[in-house]
Each structure stands twice: as C-alpha cells, then as structure tokens.
Coordinates of C-alpha atoms and ligand atoms in Angstrom, one line a residue:
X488 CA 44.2 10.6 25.7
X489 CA 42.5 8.9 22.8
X490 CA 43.4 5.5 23.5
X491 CA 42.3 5.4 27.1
X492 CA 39.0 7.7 25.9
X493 CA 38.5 4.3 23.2
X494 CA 39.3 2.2 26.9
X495 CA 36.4 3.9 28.8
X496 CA 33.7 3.6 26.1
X497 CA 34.7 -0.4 25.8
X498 CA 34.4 -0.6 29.7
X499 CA 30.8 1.5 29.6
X500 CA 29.8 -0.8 26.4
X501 CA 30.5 -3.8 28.7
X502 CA 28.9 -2.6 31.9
X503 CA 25.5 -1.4 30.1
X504 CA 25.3 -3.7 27.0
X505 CA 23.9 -7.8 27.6
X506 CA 24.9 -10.0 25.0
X507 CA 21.9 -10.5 22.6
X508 CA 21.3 -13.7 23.5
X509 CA 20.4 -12.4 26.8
X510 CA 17.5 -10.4 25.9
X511 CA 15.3 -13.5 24.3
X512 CA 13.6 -14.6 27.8
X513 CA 13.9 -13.2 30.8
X514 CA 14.6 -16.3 33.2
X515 CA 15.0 -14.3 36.2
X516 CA 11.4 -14.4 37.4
X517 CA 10.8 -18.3 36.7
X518 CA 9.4 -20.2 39.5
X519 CA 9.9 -24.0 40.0
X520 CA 6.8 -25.6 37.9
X521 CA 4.5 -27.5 40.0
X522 CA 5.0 -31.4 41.0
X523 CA 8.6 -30.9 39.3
X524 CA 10.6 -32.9 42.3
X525 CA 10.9 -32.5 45.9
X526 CA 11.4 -28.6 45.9
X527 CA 7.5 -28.3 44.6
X528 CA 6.4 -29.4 48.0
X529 CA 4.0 -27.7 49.7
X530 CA 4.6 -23.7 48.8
X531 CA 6.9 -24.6 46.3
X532 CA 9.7 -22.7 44.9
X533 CA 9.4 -19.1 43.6
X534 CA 13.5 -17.9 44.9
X535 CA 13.4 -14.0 44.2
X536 CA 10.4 -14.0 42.1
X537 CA 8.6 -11.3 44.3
X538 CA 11.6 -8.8 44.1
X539 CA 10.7 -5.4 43.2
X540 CA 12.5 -3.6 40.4
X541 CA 15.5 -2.2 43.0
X542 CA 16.1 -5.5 43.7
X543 CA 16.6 -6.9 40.7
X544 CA 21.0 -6.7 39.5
X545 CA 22.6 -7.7 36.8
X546 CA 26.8 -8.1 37.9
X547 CA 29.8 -8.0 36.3
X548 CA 32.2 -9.0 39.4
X549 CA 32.9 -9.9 42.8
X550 CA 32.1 -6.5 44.3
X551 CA 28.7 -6.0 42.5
X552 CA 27.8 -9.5 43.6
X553 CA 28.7 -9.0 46.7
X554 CA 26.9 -6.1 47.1
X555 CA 23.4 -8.1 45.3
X556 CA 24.2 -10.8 48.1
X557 CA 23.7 -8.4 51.0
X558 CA 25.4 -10.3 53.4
X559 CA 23.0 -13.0 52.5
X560 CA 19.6 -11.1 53.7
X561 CA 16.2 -12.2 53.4
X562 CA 15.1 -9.4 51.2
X563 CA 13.8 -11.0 47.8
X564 CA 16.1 -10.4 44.8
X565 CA 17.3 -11.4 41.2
X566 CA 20.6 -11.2 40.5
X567 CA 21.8 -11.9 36.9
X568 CA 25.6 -12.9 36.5
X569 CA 27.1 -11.5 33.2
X570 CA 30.2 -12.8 31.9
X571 CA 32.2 -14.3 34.1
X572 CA 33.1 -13.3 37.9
X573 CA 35.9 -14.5 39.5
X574 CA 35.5 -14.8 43.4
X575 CA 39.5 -14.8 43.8
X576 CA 39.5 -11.2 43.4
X577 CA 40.0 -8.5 45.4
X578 CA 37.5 -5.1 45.8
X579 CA 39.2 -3.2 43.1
X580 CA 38.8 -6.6 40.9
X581 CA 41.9 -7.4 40.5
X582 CA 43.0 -11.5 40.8
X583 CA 44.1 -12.9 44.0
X584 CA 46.5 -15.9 43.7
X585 CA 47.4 -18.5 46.4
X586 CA 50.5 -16.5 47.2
X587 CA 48.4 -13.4 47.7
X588 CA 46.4 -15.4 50.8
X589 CA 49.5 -17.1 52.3
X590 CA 50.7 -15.3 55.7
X591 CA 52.6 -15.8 58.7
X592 CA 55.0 -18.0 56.9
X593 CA 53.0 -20.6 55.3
X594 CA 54.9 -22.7 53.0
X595 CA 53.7 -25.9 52.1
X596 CA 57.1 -27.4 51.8
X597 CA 57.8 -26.8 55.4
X598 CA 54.1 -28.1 55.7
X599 CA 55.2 -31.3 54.3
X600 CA 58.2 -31.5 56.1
X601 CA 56.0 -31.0 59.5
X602 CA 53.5 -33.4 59.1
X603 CA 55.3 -35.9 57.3
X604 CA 53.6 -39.4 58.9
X605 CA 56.9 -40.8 58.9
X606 CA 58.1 -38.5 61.5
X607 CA 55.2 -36.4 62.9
X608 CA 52.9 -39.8 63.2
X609 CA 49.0 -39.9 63.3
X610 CA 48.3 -37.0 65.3
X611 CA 46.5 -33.9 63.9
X612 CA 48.4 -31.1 63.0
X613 CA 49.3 -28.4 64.8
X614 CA 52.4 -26.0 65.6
X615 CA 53.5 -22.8 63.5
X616 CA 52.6 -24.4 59.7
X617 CA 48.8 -25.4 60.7
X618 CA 48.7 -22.0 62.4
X619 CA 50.1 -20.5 59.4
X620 CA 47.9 -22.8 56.9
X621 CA 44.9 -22.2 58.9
X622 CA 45.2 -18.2 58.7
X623 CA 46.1 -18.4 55.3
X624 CA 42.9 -20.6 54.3
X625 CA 40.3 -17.5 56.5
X626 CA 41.8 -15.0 54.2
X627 CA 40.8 -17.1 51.0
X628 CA 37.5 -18.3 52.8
X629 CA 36.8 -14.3 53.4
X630 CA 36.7 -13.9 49.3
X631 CA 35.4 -16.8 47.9
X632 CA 32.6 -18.8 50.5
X633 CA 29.4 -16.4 49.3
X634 CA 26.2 -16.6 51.8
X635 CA 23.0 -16.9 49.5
X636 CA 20.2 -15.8 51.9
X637 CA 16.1 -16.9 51.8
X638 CA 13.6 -15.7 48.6
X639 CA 17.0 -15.5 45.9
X640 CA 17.3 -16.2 42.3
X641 CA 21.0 -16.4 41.2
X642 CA 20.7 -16.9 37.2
X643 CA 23.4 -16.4 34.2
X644 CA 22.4 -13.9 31.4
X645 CA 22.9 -15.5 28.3
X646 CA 24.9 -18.9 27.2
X647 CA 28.1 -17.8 28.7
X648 CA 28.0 -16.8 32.4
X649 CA 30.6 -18.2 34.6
X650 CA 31.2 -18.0 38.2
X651 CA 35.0 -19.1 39.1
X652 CA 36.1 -19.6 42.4
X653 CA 33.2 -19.0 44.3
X654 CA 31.9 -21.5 47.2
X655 CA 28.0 -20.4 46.8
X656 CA 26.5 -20.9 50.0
X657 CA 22.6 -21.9 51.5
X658 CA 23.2 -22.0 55.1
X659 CA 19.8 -22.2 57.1
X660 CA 18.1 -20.4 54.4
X661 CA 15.0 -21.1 52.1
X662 CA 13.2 -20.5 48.6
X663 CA 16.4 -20.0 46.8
X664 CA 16.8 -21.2 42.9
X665 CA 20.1 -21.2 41.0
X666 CA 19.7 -21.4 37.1
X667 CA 21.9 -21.6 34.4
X668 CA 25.3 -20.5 35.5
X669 CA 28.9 -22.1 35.2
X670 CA 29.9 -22.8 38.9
X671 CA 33.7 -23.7 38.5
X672 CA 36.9 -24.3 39.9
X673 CA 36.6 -24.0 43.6
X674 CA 39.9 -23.9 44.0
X675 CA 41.4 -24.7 47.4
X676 CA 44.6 -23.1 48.1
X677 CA 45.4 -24.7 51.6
X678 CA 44.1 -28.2 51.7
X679 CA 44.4 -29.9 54.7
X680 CA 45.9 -32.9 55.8
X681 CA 43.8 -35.4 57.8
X682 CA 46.0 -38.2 59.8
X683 CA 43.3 -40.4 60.2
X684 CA 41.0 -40.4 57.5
X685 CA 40.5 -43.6 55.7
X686 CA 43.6 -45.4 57.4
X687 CA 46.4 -44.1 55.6
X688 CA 45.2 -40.0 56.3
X689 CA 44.3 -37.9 53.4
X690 CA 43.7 -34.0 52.3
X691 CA 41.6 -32.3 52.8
X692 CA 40.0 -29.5 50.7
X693 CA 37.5 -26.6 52.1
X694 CA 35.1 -25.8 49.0
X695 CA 32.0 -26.9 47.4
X696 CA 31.4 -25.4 44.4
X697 CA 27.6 -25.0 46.1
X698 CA 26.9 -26.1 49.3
X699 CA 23.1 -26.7 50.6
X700 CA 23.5 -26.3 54.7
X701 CA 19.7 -26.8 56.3
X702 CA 18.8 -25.3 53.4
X703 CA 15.1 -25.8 51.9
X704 CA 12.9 -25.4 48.9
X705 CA 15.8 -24.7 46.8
X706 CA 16.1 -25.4 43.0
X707 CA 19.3 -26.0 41.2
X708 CA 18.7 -25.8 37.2
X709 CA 20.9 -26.2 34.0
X710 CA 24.1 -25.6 35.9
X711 CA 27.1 -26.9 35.4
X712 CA 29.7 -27.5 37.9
X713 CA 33.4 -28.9 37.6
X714 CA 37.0 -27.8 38.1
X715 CA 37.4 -26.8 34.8
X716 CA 40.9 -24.7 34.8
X717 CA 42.6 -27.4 37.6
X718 CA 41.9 -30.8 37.8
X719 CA 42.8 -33.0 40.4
X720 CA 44.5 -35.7 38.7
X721 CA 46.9 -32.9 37.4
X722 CA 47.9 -32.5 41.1
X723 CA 51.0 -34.1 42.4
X724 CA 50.6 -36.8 45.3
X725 CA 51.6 -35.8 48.6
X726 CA 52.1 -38.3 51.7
X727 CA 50.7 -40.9 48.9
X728 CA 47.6 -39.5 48.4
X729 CA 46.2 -37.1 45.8
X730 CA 46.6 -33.7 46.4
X731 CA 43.2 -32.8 46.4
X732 CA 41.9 -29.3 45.7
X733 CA 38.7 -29.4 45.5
X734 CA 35.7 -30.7 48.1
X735 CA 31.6 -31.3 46.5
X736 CA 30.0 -30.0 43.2
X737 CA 26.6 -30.1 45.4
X738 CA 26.7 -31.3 48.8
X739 CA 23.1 -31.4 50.3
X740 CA 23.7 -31.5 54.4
X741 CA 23.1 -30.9 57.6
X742 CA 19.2 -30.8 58.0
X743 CA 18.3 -29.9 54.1
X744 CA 15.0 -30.3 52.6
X745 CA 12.8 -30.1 49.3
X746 CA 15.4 -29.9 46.9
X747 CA 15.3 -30.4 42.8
X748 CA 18.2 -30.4 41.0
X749 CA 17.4 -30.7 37.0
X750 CA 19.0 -30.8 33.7
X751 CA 22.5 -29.9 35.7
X752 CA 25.9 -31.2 34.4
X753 CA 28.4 -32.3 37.2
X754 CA 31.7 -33.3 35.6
X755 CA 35.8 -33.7 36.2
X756 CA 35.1 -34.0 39.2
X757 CA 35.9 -36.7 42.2
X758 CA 33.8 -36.5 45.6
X759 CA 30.6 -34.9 43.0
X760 CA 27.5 -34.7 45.3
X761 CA 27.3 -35.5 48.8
X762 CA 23.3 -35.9 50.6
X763 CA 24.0 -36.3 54.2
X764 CA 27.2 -35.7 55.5
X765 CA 27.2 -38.2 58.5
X766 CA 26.0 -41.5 59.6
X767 CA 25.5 -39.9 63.4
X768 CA 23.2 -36.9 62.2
X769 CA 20.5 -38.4 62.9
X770 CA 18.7 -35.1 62.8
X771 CA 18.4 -35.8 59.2
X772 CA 16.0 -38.2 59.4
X773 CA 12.9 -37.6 57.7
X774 CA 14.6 -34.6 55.8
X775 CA 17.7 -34.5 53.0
X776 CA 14.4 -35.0 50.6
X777 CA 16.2 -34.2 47.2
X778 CA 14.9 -35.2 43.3
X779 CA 17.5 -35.6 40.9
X780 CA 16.7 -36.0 36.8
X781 CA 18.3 -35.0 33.6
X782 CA 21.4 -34.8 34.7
X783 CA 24.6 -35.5 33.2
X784 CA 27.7 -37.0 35.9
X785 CA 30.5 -37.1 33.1
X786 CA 34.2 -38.4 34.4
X787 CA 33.2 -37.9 38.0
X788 CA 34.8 -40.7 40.3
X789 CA 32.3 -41.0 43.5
X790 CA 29.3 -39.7 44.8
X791 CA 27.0 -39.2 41.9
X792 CA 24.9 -39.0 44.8
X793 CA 26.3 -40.3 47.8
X794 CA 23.6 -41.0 50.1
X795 CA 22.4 -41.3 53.7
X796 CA 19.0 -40.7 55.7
X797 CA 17.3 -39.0 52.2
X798 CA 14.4 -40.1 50.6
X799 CA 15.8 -39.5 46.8
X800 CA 14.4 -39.5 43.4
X801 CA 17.0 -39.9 41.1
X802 CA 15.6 -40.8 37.6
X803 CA 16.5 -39.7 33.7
X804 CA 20.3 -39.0 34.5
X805 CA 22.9 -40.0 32.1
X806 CA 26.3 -40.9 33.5
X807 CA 29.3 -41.2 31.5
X808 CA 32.4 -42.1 32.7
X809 CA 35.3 -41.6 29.5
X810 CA 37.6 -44.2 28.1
X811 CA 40.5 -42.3 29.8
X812 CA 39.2 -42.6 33.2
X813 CA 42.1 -42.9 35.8
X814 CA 39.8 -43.9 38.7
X815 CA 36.3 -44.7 38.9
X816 CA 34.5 -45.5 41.7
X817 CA 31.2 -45.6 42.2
X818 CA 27.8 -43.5 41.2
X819 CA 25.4 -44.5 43.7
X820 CA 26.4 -44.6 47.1
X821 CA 24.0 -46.2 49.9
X822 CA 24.6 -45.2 53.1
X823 CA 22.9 -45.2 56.5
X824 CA 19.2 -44.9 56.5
X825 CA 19.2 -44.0 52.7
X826 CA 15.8 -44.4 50.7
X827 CA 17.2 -44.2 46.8
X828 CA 14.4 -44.5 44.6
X829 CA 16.6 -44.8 41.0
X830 CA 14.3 -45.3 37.7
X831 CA 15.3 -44.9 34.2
X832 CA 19.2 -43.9 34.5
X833 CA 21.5 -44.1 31.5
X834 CA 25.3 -45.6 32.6
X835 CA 27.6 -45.0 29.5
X836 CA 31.0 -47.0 30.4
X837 CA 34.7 -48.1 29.1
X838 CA 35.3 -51.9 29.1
X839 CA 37.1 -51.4 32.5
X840 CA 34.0 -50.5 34.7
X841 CA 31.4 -53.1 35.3
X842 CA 27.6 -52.8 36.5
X843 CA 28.5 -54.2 39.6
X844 CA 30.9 -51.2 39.9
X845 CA 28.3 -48.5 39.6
X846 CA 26.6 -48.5 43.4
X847 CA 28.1 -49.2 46.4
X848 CA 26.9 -49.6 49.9
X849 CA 28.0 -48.6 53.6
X850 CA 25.7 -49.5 56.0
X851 CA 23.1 -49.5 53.7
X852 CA 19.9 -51.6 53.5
X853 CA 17.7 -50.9 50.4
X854 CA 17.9 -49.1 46.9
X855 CA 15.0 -49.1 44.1
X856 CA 16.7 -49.1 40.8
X857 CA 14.6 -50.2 37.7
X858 CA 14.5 -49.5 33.9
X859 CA 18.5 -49.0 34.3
X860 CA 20.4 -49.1 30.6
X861 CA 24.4 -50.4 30.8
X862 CA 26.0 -49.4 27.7
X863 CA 23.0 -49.7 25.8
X864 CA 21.6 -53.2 27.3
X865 CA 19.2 -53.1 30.4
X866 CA 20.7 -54.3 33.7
X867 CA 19.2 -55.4 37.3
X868 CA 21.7 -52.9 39.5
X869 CA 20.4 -54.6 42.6
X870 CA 20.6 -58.4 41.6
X871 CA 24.0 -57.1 39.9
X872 CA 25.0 -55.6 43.3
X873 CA 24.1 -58.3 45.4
X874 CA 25.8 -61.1 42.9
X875 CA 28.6 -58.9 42.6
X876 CA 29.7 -57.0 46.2
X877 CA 32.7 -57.2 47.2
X878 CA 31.9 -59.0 50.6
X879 CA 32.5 -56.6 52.6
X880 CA 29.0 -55.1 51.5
X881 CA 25.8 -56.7 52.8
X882 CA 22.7 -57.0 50.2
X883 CA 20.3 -54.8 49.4
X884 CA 16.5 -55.2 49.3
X885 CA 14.3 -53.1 46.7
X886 CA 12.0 -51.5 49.5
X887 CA 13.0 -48.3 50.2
X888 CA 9.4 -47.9 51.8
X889 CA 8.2 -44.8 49.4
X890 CA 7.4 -43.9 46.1
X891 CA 8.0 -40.4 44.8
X892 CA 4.8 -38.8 43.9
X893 CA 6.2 -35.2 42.7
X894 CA 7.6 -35.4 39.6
X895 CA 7.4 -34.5 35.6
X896 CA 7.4 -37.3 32.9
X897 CA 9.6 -39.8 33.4
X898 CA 11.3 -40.9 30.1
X899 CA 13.1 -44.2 29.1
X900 CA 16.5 -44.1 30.1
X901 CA 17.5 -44.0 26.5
X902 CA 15.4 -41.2 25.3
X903 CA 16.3 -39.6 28.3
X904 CA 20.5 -40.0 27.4
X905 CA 19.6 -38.4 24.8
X906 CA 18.2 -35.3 25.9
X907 CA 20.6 -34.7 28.7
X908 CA 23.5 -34.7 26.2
X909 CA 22.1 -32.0 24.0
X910 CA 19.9 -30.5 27.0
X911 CA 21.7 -30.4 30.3
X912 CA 24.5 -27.9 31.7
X913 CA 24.2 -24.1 32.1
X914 CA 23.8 -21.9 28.9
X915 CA 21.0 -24.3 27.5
X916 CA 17.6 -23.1 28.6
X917 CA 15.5 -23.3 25.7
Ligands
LIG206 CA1 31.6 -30.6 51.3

C-alpha cells in the first residue's frame, strides 16, 4: 500500500508541478513581432493569442494533446507540451511499436519477396502485402498524423519538451505558431516502395515531422526537428536503396503562404525541408512565400530548402555539414519558377564538399545569393554554380525579380554563425 501511495503522489507531483524553468516567461501568448519575415504580412501572426483561460492546456501525453487539438477546430488555444509526449502510444498511454500496427499478415520479408524488381518488375505494388502494408500504415497514421487547426499556439514549457513520433499537421488552416518544442523521430513503420521513382525505384516514407498543407500566416520558432532515436543511415538497404524511414522536417506545400521559420535547428536528417512539392502545381504561383533566418541545417543531406514557385528569404542560417558525412548533397535547391533570395548564410564544410556542391538546380532559372561565407572565406555561389554545374544544370541569373522588404536585422554571415550555434533549436528562448 505504501509503495504505490509514494507512486500516486509522484504521478500528481508530475501532472500539477512545471519544471522551474518553466515559470520564468510565459511564451504562450507571444505573437510574431512585426516585419519579422513573410508570416508578418498583412494581419500578422498572433496563433492562439486570443484564447480565453479554458482554452489554454498544458499536456503531458497523447491523449491530453489530443484532446487540446480538438480535432483540429478553429477555436483559439494555447497548448503547452510538458516533458515529452510520444504520439506512438495508445489512449491509456502506453507505447505502440511497429508490430503493434502490423495486420492482415504484413511482413516485410514477404514484402520484399513480392516486389522484388527482379521478379515483380516496374509496376506498382499491389496484391495481399500492399493491402496488408497499406492497412497497417492507416492504423499508424490514425495515432501519429495530428491536425493543427486555425488561431493555435503549440509551445514547449521549459528547455526540455519533446514531441516523438508525431506528424504535426497545418492542412488548409491559418494563424498557427509553433515555438520551442523538440519535433522528433517521425518514425515510419511501413515505408513504401516506389518502382519508378528516380529510375532505379525507391521508398518511400509517409511522415513529416511538420507538414504546412495550404497553410498560412504560420510561424515556426526555436524548434528543432531530426530523427533523433533512428537515423536513416543506420537502416539497412533494401532493393539497393536506403531504407528510408523518415519523409520532411518542414515541408511547405500545396498552396502555403506567409510563413517564418526562425532560429529553428533542422538536423540528421536527409530530404530536410521541401517548399513546393511539384513542378505541375502551378497553383502555387504567387504563394509558397516563406522567410527563413537563424537557422542551423546540421548533417542534413538535401533540401535545406528545396525550392519551387516561392518567393524565399533565406538569410543568417548556418549550415554545417560534419566530417563524418556519408552523403551530402545539396542545400539550396532551385526548382521550377523559384525566386530564392539567399543573403548572408554561413556554410561550414569537410574537405569533401565543395561550394559548387552546395546549390543545385532543376529547371531553375535565377537565385540571389550574396554575402555567402565557405569555411570561413566569402564565395560567389552563383558564379561558383555556373563555373561549376555538372552540365546537366543550365545557369543561373541573379534576378529573382523581388527583394524581401519584411524582415529584422540582417547580420554578417559570420556574426550570424555565431548566434545560431549558441541560439537556435527548441529549449533556447531567451
Ligand atoms: Ca513530405
């Protein structure tokens, strides 16, 4: 009796007790401060600033953030994340693993064995594993993809708030702003495999860690977003390409607008953030306006943006890609119809990644990139891309045809690689 009276008390000390960090600034009812990026167009962004007090939560888990979400409404709310939920749980809390999900005979050995290219060919699966994989994948995608509805502020309490798991979603909503939480692991289970992407097929995976979806006025600050706990390059490779668990960080698509992401931290990471999701949307045009500064991309292989149709600020971030890099790819990535506007971004880089390594074009025409610093020395990225392209990529011209008007100082890249290493990343709002 007196062991599980000690149990209880612990469990109410935790549920009504905030770490005393915590209780220095409230952040919850911060709006975005004028001319800071894209997101301070017009109205501006205030997320769940006008919540009344019953519609202000503080969470502990999946259930009580589900239950803050409502079904992502309209109604405006805070909710504070303490400690760290884990999406891959069920309602009593306790932890789902990929066995729990799998049904109706889902194996992915027998997956293998069915679409193997050498036998099953080019064609897209289908037959009892993809049934199987698919219905495995909806009961996963039924706890962990979270709808974040219009006038929402999603924050972390304190230095140490984590959500694991999760796919956060803004689909068609507006005025949302998600501040300093650790967004991590979005952990596919069931990744499929794609015969006929990129020539030789590849997988697949269903999850951004927070996914934008004609979303607008939203503001993403001090968060940090990786797959801490599984990496990819830890994953075997299957049909002779990586197993890939994991989809975006931030993917910005789909009709999205007025967006500021600040003093984030995107890391371990491959496909990081994704503005425009194809070059046939051509709804897009004249939206996907996002502004990106003081943020840190460390060992992230592509996409740090990836960009088509936007108009994008993208100035003061520090990139870093570690001696130990298996792959790198690219950082900026100019695609169809893209406007990058690029000023002031520090590249830190092993011997093995040259400047002409760091942007790479499809079907783009123009990027703006001044006051750029390569391992310490200033580079030309354009002349550099255009001396340097592989051939296959056409030149670029400087005129992007705008220049950004909403934003806060802009720093020299090295004073600003400064500041995003001790500044950037959730649990370090000062
Ligand atoms: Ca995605």
């Amino acid at each position: 009796m007196r062991v599980r009276h000690l149990a209880s008390a612990a469990a109410l000390l935790g549920a009504l007790c905030v770490p005393a960090q915590a209780q220095a600034r409230d952040i919850g009812r911060d709006t975005l401060p004028a001319h800071d990026g894209w997101a301070a167009h017009g109205t501006g962004t205030t997320g769940g600033a006008a919540a009344d007090d019953a519609h202000v939560y503080t969470v502990t888990d999946r259930a009580g953030l589900v239950r803050a979400l409502d079904g992502g409404s309209d109604t405006p709310k805070i909710i504070k994340i303490a400690g760290t939920v884990d999406a891959n749980t069920d309602d009593d809390g306790g932890r789902l693993d990929c066995a729990d999900y799998a049904t109706g005979g889902y194996d992915l050995k027998k997956y293998l064995a069915a679409y193997d290219p050498r036998t099953w060919g080019t064609a897209r699966p289908s037959g009892p594993q993809e049934e199987a994989r698919r219905a495995s994948a909806a009961r996963q995608a039924e706890r962990v993809e979270l709808a974040v509805g219009s006038h929402t502020t999603l924050v972390g309490l304190g230095s140490s708030a984590v959500l694991k798991g999760a796919s956060l979603r803004v689909d068609g909503a507006h005025n949302v702003i998600v501040r300093n939480l650790d967004l991590r692991d979005a952990y596919d289970c069931f990744p499929a495999w794609q015969p006929n992407t990129g020539g030789l097929g590849d997988w697949k995976a269903a999850y951004d860690n927070l996914w934008l979806r004609g979303a607008t006025h939203v503001w993403v600050d001090h968060v940090t977003a990786s797959d801490r706990g599984h990496l990819d390059e830890d994953e075997p490779s299957c049909f002779g390409r990586n197993y890939l668990r994991h989809d975006g960080l931030l993917d910005i698509t789909n009709g999205s607008d007025l967006v500021t992401v600040s003093w984030s931290r995107f890391a371990d990471h491959d496909k990081a953030m994704l503005i425009g999701n194809s070059d046939t949307a051509t709804g897009d045009r004249g939206r996907l306006r996002v502004t990106l500064h003081h943020n840190e991309f460390e060992a992230v292989v592509q996409r740090a943006p990836r960009v088509r149709f936007g108009q994008v600020h993208v100035y003061n971030n520090r990139y870093v890609v570690p001696d130990d890099a298996h792959d790198h790819r690219y950082a900026l990535g100019v695609s169809t119809e893209s406007a990058v506007h690029a000023e002031n971004n520090a590249f830190t880089t092993p011997g093995h990644v040259e400047a002409a390594d760091l942007v790479k074009s499809w079907n783009g025409t123009a990027l703006h990139a001044t006051g750029t610093l390569f391992n310490g020395y200033p580079v030309d990225l354009l002349d550099i891309h255009n001396a340097y392209n592989s051939g296959s990529e056409r030149d670029l011209t400087a005129d992007v045809g705008w220049t950004p008007a909403l934003h806060g100082p802009i720093d020299s890249a090295r004073q600003a690689d400064r500041e995003v290493a001790r500044g950037a990343g959730a649990g370090r709002i000062r």
